[in-house]
Backbone as XML, in Angstrom:
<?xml version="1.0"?>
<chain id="A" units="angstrom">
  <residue number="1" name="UNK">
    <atom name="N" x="25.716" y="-28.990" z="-2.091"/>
    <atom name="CA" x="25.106" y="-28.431" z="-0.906"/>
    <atom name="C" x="24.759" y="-26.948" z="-1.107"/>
  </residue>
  <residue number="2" name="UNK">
    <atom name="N" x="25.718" y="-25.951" z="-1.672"/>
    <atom name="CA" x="25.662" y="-24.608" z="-1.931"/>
    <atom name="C" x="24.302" y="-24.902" z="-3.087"/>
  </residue>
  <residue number="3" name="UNK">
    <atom name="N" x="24.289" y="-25.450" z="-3.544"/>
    <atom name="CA" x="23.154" y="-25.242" z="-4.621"/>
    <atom name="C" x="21.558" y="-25.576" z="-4.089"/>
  </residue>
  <residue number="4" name="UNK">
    <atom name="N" x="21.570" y="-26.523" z="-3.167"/>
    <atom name="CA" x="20.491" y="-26.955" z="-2.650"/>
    <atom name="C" x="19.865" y="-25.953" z="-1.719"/>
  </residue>
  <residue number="5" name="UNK">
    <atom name="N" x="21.372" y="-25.196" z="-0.772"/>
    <atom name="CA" x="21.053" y="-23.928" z="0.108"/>
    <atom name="C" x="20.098" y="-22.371" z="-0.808"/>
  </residue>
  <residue number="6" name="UNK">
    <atom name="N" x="20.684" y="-22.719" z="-2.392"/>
    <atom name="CA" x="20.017" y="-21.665" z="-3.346"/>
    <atom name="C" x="18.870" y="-21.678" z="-3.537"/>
  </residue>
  <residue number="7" name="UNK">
    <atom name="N" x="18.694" y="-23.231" z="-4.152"/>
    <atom name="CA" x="16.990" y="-23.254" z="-4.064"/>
    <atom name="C" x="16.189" y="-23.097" z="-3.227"/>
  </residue>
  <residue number="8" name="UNK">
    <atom name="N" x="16.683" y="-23.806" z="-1.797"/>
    <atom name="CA" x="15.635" y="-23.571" z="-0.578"/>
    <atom name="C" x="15.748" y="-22.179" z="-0.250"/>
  </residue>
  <residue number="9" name="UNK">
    <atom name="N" x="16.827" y="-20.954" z="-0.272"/>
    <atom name="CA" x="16.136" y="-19.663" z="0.047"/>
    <atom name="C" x="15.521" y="-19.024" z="-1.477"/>
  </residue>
  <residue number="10" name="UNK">
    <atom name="N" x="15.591" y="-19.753" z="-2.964"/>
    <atom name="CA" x="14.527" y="-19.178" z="-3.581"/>
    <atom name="C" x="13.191" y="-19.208" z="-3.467"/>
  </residue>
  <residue number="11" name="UNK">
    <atom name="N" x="13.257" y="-20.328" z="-3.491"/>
    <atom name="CA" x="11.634" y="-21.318" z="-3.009"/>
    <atom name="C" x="11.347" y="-20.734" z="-2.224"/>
  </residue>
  <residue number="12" name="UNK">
    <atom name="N" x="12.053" y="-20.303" z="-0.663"/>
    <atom name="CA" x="11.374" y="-19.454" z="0.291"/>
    <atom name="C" x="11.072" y="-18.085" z="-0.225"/>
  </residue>
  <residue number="13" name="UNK">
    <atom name="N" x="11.366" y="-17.360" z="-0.636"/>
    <atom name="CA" x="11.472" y="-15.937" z="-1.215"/>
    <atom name="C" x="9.944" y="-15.945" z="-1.833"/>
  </residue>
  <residue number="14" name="UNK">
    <atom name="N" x="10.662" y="-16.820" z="-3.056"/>
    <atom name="CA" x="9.138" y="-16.899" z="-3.867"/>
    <atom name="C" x="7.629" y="-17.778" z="-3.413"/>
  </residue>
  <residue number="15" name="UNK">
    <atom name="N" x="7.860" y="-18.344" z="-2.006"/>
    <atom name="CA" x="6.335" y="-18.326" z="-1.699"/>
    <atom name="C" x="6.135" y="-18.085" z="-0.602"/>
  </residue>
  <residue number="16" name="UNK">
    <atom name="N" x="7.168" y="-17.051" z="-0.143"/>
    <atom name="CA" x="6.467" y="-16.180" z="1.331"/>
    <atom name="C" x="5.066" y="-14.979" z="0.812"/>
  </residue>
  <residue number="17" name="UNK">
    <atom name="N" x="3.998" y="-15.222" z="1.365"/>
    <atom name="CA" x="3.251" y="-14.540" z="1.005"/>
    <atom name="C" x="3.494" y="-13.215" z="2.268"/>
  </residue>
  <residue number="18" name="UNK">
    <atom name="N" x="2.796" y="-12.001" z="1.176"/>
    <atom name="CA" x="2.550" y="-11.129" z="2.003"/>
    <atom name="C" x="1.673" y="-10.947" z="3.142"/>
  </residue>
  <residue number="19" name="UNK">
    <atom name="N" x="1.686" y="-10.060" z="4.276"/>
    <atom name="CA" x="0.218" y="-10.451" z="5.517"/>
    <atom name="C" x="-0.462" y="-9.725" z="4.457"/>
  </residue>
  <residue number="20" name="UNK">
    <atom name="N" x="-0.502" y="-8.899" z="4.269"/>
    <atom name="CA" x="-1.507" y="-7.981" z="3.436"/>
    <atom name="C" x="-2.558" y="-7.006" z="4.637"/>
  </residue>
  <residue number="21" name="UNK">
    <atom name="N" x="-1.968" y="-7.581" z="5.748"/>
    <atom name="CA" x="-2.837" y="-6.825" z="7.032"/>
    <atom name="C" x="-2.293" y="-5.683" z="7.473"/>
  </residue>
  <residue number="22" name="UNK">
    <atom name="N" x="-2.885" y="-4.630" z="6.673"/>
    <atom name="CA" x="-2.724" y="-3.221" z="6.736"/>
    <atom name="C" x="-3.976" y="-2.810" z="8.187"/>
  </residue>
  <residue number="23" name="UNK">
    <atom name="N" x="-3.770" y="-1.248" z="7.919"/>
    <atom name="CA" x="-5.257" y="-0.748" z="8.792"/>
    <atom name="C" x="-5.482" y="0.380" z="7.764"/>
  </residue>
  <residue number="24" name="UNK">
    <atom name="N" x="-6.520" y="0.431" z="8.164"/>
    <atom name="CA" x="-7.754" y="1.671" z="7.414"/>
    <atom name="C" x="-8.329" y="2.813" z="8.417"/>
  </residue>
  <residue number="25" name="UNK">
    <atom name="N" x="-8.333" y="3.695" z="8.655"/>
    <atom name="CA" x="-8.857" y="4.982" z="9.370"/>
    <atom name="C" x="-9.828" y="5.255" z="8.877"/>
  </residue>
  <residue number="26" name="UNK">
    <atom name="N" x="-11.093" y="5.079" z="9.619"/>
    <atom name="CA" x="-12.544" y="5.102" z="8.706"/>
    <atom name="C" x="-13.502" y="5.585" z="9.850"/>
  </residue>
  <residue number="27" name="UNK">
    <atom name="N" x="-14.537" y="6.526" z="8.967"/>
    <atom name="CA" x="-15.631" y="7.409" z="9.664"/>
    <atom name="C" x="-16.540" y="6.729" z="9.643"/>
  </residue>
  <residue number="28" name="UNK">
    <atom name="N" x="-17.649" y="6.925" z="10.301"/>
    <atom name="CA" x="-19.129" y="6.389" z="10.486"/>
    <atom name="C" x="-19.541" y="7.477" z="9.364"/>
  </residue>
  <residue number="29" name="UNK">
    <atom name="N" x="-20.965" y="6.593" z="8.600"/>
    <atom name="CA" x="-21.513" y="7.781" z="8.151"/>
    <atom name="C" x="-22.523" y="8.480" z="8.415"/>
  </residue>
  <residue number="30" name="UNK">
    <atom name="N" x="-22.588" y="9.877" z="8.032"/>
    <atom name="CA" x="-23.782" y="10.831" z="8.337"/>
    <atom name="C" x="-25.219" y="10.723" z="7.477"/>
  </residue>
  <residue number="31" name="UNK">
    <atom name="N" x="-25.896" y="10.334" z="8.307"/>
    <atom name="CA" x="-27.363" y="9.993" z="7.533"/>
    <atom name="C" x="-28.145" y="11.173" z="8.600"/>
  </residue>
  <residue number="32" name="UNK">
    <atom name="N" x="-28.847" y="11.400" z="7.175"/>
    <atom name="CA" x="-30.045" y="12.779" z="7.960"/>
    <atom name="C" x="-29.500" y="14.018" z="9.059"/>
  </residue>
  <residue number="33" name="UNK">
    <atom name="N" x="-28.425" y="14.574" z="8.624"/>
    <atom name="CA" x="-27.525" y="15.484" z="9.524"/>
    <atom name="C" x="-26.905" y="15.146" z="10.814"/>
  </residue>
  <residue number="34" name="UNK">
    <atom name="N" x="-26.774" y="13.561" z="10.642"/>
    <atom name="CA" x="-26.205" y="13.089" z="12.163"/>
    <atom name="C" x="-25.409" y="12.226" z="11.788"/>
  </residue>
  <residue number="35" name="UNK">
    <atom name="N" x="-24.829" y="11.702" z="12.599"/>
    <atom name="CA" x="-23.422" y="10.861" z="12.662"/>
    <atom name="C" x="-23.961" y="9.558" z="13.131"/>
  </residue>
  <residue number="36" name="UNK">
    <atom name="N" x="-23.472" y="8.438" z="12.138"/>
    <atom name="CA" x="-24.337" y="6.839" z="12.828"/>
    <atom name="C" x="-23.372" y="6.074" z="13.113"/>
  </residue>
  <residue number="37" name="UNK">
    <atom name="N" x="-22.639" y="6.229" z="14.221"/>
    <atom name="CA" x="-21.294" y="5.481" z="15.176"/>
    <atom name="C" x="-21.533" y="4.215" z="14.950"/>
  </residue>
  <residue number="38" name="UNK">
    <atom name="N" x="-22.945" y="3.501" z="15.201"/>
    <atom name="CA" x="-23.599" y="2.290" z="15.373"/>
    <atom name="C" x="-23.329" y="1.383" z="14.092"/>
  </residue>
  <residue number="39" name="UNK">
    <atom name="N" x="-23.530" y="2.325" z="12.987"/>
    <atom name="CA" x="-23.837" y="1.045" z="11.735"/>
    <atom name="C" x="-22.603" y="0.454" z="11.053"/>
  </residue>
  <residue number="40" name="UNK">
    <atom name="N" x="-23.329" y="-0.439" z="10.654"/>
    <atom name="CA" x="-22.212" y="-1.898" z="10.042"/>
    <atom name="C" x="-20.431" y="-0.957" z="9.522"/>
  </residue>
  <residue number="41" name="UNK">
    <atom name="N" x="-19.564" y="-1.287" z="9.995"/>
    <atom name="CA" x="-18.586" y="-0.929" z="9.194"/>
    <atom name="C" x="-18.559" y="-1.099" z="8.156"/>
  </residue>
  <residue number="42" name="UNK">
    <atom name="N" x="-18.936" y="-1.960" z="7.302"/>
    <atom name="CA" x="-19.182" y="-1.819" z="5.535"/>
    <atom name="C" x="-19.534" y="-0.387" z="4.907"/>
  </residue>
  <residue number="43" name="UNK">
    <atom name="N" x="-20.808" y="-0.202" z="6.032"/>
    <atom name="CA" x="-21.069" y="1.612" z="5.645"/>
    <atom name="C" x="-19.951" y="2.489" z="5.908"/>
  </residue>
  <residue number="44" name="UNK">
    <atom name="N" x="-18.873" y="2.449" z="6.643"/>
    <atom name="CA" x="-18.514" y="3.788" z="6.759"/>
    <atom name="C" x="-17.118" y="3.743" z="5.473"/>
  </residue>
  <residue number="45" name="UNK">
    <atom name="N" x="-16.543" y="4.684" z="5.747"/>
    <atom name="CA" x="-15.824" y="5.699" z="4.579"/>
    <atom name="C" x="-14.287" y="5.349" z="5.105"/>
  </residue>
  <residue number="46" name="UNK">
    <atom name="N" x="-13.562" y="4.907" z="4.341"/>
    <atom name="CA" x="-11.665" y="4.703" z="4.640"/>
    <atom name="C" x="-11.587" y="6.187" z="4.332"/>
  </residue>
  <residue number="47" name="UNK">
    <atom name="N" x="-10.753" y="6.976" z="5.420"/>
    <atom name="CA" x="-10.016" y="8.151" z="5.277"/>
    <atom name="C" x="-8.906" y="7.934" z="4.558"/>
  </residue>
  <residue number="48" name="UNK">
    <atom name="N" x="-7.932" y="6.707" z="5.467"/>
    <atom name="CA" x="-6.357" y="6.482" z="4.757"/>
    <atom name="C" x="-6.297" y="5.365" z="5.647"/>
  </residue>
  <residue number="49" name="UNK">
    <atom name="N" x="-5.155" y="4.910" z="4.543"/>
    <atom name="CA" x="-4.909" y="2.899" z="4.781"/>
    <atom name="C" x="-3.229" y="3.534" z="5.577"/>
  </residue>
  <residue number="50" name="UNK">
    <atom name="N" x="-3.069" y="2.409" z="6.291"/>
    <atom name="CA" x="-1.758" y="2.658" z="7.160"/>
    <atom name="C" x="-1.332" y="1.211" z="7.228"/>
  </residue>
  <residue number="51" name="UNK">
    <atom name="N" x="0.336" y="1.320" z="7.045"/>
    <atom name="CA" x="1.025" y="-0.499" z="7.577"/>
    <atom name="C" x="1.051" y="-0.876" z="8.467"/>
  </residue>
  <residue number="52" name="UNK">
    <atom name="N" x="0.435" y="-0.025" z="10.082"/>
    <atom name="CA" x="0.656" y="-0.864" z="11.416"/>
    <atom name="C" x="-0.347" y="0.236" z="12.274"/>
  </residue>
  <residue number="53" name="UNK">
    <atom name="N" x="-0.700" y="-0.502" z="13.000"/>
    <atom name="CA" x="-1.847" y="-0.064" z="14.443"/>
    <atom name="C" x="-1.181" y="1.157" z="14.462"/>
  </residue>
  <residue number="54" name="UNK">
    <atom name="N" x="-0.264" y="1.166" z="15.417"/>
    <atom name="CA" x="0.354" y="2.076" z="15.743"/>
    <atom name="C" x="0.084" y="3.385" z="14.763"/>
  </residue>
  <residue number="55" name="UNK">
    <atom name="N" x="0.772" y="3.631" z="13.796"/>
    <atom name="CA" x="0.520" y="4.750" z="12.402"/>
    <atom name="C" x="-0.773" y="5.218" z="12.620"/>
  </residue>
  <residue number="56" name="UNK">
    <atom name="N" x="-1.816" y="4.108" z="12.581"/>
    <atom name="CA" x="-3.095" y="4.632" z="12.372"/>
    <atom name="C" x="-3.410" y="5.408" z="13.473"/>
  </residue>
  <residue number="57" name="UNK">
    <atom name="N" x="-3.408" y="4.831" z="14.701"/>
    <atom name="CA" x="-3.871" y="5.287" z="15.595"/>
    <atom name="C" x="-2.879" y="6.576" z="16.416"/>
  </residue>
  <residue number="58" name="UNK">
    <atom name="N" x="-1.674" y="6.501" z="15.740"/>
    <atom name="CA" x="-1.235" y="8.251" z="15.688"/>
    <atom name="C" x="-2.230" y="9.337" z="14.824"/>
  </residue>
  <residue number="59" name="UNK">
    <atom name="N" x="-2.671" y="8.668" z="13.631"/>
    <atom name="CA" x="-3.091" y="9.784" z="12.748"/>
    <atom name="C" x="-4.478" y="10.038" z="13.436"/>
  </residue>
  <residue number="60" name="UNK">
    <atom name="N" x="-5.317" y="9.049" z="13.991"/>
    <atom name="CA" x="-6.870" y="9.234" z="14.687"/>
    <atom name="C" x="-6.695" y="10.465" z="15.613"/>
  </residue>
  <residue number="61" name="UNK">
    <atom name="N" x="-5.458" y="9.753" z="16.548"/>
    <atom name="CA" x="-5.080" y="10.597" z="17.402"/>
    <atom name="C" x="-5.207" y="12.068" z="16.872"/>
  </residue>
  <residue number="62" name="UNK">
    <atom name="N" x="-4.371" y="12.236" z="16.075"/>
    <atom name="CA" x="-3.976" y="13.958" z="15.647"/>
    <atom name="C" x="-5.586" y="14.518" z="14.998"/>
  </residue>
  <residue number="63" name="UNK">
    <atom name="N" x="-6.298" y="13.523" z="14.132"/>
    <atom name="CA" x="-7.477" y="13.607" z="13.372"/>
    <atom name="C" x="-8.532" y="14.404" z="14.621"/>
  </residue>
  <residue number="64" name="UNK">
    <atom name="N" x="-8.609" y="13.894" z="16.026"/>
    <atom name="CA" x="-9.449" y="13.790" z="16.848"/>
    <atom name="C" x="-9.379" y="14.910" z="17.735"/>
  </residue>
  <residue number="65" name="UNK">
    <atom name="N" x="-7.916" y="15.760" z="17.427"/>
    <atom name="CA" x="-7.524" y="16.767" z="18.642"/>
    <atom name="C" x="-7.671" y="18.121" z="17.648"/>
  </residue>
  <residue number="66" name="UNK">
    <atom name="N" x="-7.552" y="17.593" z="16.044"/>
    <atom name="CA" x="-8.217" y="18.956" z="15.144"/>
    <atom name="C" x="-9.353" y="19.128" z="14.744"/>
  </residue>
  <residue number="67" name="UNK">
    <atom name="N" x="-10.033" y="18.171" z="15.181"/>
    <atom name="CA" x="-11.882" y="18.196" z="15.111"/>
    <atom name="C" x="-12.179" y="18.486" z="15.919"/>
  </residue>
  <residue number="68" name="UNK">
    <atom name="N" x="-11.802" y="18.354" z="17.587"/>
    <atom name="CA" x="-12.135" y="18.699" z="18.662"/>
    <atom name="C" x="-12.168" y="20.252" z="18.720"/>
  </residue>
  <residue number="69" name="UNK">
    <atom name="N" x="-10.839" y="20.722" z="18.106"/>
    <atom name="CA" x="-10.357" y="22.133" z="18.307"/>
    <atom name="C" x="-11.628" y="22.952" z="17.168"/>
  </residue>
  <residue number="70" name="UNK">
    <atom name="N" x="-11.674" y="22.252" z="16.067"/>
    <atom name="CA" x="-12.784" y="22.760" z="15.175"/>
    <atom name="C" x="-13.839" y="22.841" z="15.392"/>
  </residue>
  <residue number="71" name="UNK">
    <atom name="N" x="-14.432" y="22.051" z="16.400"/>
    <atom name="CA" x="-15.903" y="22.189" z="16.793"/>
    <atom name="C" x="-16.235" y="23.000" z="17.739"/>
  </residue>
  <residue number="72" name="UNK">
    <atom name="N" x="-14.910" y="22.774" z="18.594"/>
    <atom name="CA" x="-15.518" y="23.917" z="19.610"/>
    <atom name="C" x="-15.218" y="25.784" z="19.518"/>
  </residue>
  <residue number="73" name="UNK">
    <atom name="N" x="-14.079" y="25.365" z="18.609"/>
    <atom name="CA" x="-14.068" y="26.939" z="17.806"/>
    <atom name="C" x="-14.187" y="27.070" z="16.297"/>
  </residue>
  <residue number="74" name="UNK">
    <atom name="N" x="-15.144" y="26.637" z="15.461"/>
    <atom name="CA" x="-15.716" y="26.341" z="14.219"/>
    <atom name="C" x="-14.949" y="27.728" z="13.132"/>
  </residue>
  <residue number="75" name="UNK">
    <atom name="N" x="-14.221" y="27.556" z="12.472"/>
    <atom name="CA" x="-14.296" y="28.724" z="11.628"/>
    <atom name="C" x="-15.030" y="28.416" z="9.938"/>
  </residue>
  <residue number="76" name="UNK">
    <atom name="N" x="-14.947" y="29.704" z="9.605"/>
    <atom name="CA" x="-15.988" y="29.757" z="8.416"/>
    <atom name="C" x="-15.294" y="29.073" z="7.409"/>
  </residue>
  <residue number="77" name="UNK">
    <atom name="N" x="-16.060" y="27.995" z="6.173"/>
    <atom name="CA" x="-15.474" y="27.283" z="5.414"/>
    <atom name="C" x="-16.108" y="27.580" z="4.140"/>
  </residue>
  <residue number="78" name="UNK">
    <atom name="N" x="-15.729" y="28.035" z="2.740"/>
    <atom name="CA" x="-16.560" y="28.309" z="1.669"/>
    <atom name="C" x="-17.269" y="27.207" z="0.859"/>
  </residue>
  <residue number="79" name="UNK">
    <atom name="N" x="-17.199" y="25.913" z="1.457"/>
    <atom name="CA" x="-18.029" y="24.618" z="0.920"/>
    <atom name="C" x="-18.782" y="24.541" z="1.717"/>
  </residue>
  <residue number="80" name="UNK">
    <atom name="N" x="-18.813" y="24.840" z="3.531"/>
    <atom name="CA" x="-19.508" y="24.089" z="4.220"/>
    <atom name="C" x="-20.217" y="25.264" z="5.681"/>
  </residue>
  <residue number="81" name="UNK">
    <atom name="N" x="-21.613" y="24.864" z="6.216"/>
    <atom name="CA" x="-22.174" y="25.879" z="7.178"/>
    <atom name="C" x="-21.091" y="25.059" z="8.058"/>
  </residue>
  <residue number="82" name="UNK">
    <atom name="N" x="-21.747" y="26.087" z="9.032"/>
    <atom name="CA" x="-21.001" y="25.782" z="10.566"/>
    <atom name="C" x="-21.481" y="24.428" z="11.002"/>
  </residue>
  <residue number="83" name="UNK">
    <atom name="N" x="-23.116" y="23.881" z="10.653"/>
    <atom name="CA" x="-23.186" y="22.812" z="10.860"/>
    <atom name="C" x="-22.705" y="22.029" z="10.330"/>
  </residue>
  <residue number="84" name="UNK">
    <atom name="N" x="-22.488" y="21.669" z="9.163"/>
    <atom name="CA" x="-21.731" y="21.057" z="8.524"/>
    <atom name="C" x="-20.250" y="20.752" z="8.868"/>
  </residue>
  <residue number="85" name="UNK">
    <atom name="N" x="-19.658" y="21.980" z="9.101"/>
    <atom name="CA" x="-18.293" y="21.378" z="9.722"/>
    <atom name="C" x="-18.240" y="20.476" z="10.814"/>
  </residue>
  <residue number="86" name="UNK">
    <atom name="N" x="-19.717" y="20.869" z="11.854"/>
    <atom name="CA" x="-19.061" y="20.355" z="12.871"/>
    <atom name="C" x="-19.395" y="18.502" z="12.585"/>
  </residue>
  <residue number="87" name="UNK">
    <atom name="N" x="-20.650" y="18.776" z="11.653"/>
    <atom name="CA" x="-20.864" y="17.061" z="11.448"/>
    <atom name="C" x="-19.853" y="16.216" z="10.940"/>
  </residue>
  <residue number="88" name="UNK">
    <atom name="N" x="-18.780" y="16.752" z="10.535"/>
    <atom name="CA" x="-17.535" y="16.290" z="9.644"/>
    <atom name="C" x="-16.401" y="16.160" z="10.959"/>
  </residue>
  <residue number="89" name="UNK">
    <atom name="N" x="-16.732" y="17.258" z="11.542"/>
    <atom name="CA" x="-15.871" y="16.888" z="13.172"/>
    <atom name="C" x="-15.933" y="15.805" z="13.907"/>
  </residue>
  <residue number="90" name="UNK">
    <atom name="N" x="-17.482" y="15.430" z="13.864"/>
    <atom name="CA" x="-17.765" y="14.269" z="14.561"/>
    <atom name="C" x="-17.697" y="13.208" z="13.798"/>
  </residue>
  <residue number="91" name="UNK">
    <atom name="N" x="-17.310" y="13.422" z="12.562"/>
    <atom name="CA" x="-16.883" y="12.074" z="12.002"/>
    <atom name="C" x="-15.430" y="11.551" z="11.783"/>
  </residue>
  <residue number="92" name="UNK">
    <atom name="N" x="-14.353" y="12.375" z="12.141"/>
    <atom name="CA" x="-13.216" y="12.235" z="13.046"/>
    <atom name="C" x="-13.581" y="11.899" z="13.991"/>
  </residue>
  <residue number="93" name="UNK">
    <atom name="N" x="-14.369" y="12.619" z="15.189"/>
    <atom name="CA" x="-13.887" y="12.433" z="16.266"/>
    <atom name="C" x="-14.365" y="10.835" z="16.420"/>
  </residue>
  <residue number="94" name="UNK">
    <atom name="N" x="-15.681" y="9.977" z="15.788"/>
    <atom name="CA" x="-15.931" y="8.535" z="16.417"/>
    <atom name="C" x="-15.207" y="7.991" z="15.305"/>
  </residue>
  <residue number="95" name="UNK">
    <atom name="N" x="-14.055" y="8.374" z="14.734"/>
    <atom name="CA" x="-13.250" y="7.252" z="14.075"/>
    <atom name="C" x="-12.742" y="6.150" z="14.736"/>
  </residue>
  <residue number="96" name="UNK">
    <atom name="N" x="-11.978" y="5.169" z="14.047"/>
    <atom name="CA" x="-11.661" y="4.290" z="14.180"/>
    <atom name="C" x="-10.747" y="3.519" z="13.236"/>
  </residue>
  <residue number="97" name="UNK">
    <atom name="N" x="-9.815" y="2.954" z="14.231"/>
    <atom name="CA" x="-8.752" y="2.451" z="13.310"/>
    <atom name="C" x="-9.228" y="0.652" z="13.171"/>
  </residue>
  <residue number="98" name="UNK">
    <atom name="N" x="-8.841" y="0.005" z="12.224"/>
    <atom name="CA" x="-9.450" y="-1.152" z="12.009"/>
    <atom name="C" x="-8.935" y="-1.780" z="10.577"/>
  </residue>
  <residue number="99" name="UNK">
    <atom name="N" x="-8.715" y="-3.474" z="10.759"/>
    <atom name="CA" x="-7.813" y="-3.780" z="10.214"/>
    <atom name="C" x="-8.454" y="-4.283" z="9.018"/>
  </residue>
  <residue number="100" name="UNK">
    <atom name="N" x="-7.931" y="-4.057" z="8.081"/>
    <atom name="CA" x="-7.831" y="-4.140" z="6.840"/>
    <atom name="C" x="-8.477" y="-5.737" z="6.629"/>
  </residue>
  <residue number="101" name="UNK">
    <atom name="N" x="-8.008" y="-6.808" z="6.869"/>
    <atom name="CA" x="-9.216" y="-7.902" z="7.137"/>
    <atom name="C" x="-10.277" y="-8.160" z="8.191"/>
  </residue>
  <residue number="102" name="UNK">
    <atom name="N" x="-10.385" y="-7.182" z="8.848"/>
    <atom name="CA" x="-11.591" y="-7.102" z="9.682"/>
    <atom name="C" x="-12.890" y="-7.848" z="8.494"/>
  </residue>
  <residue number="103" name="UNK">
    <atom name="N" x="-13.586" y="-8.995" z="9.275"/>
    <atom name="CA" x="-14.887" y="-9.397" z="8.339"/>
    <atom name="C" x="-15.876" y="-8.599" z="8.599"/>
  </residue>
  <residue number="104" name="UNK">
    <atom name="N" x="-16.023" y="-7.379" z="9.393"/>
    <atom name="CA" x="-17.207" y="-6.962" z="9.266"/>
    <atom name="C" x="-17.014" y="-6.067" z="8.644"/>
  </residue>
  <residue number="105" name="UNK">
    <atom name="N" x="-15.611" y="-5.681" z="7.698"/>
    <atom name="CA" x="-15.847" y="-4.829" z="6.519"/>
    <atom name="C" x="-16.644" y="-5.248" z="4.849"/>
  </residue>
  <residue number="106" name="UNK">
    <atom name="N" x="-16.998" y="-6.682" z="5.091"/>
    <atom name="CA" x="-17.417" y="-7.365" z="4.160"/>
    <atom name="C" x="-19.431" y="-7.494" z="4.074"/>
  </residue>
  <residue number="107" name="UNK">
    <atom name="N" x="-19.778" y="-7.342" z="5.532"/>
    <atom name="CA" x="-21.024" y="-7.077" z="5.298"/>
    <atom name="C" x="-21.529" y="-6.555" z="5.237"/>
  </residue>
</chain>
């Protein structure tokens, strides 16, 4: 009996699969100096992968209240104009958290 109890929690062990259902924090991208909220999620950009809703949508959170603060008081950046920052602001600010098998990251 003890031996049969061994195999059935190896067997379980070894073919519990993982969910593999993470989330991704991802921007729309900027085409022609603007921000395109609209297009296919395939287009936009993973910031950072996270193990649960929650995580992600703390980090959007925090992402969204230092872009906010940046746009409306812009300081000077040695890569980027003022426009530029703020287009990078607004690509925090229409982020979005979204799950890692989402299918419309596939088209």
């Amino acid at each position: 009996m003890k031996r049969f109890i061994a195999v059935l929690l190896l067997l379980s062990i070894g073919c519990s699969k993982p969910t593999g259902h993470g989330w991704y924090l991802m921007s729309p991208p900027r085409i022609d100096e603007r921000i395109d909220a609209k297009a296919p999620l395939s287009t936009w950009k993973i910031q950072q992968s996270f193990d649960s809703a929650a995580d992600c949508e703390a980090e959007r959170d925090a992402d969204i209240s230092r872009a906010k603060e940046d746009y409306e008081h812009p300081k000077p950046h040695p890569n980027l104009t003022i426009e530029q920052g703020k287009l990078v602001d607004l690509q925090f600010i229409f982020g979005k958290c979204i799950a890692t098998d989402d299918p419309r990251l596939a088209k």
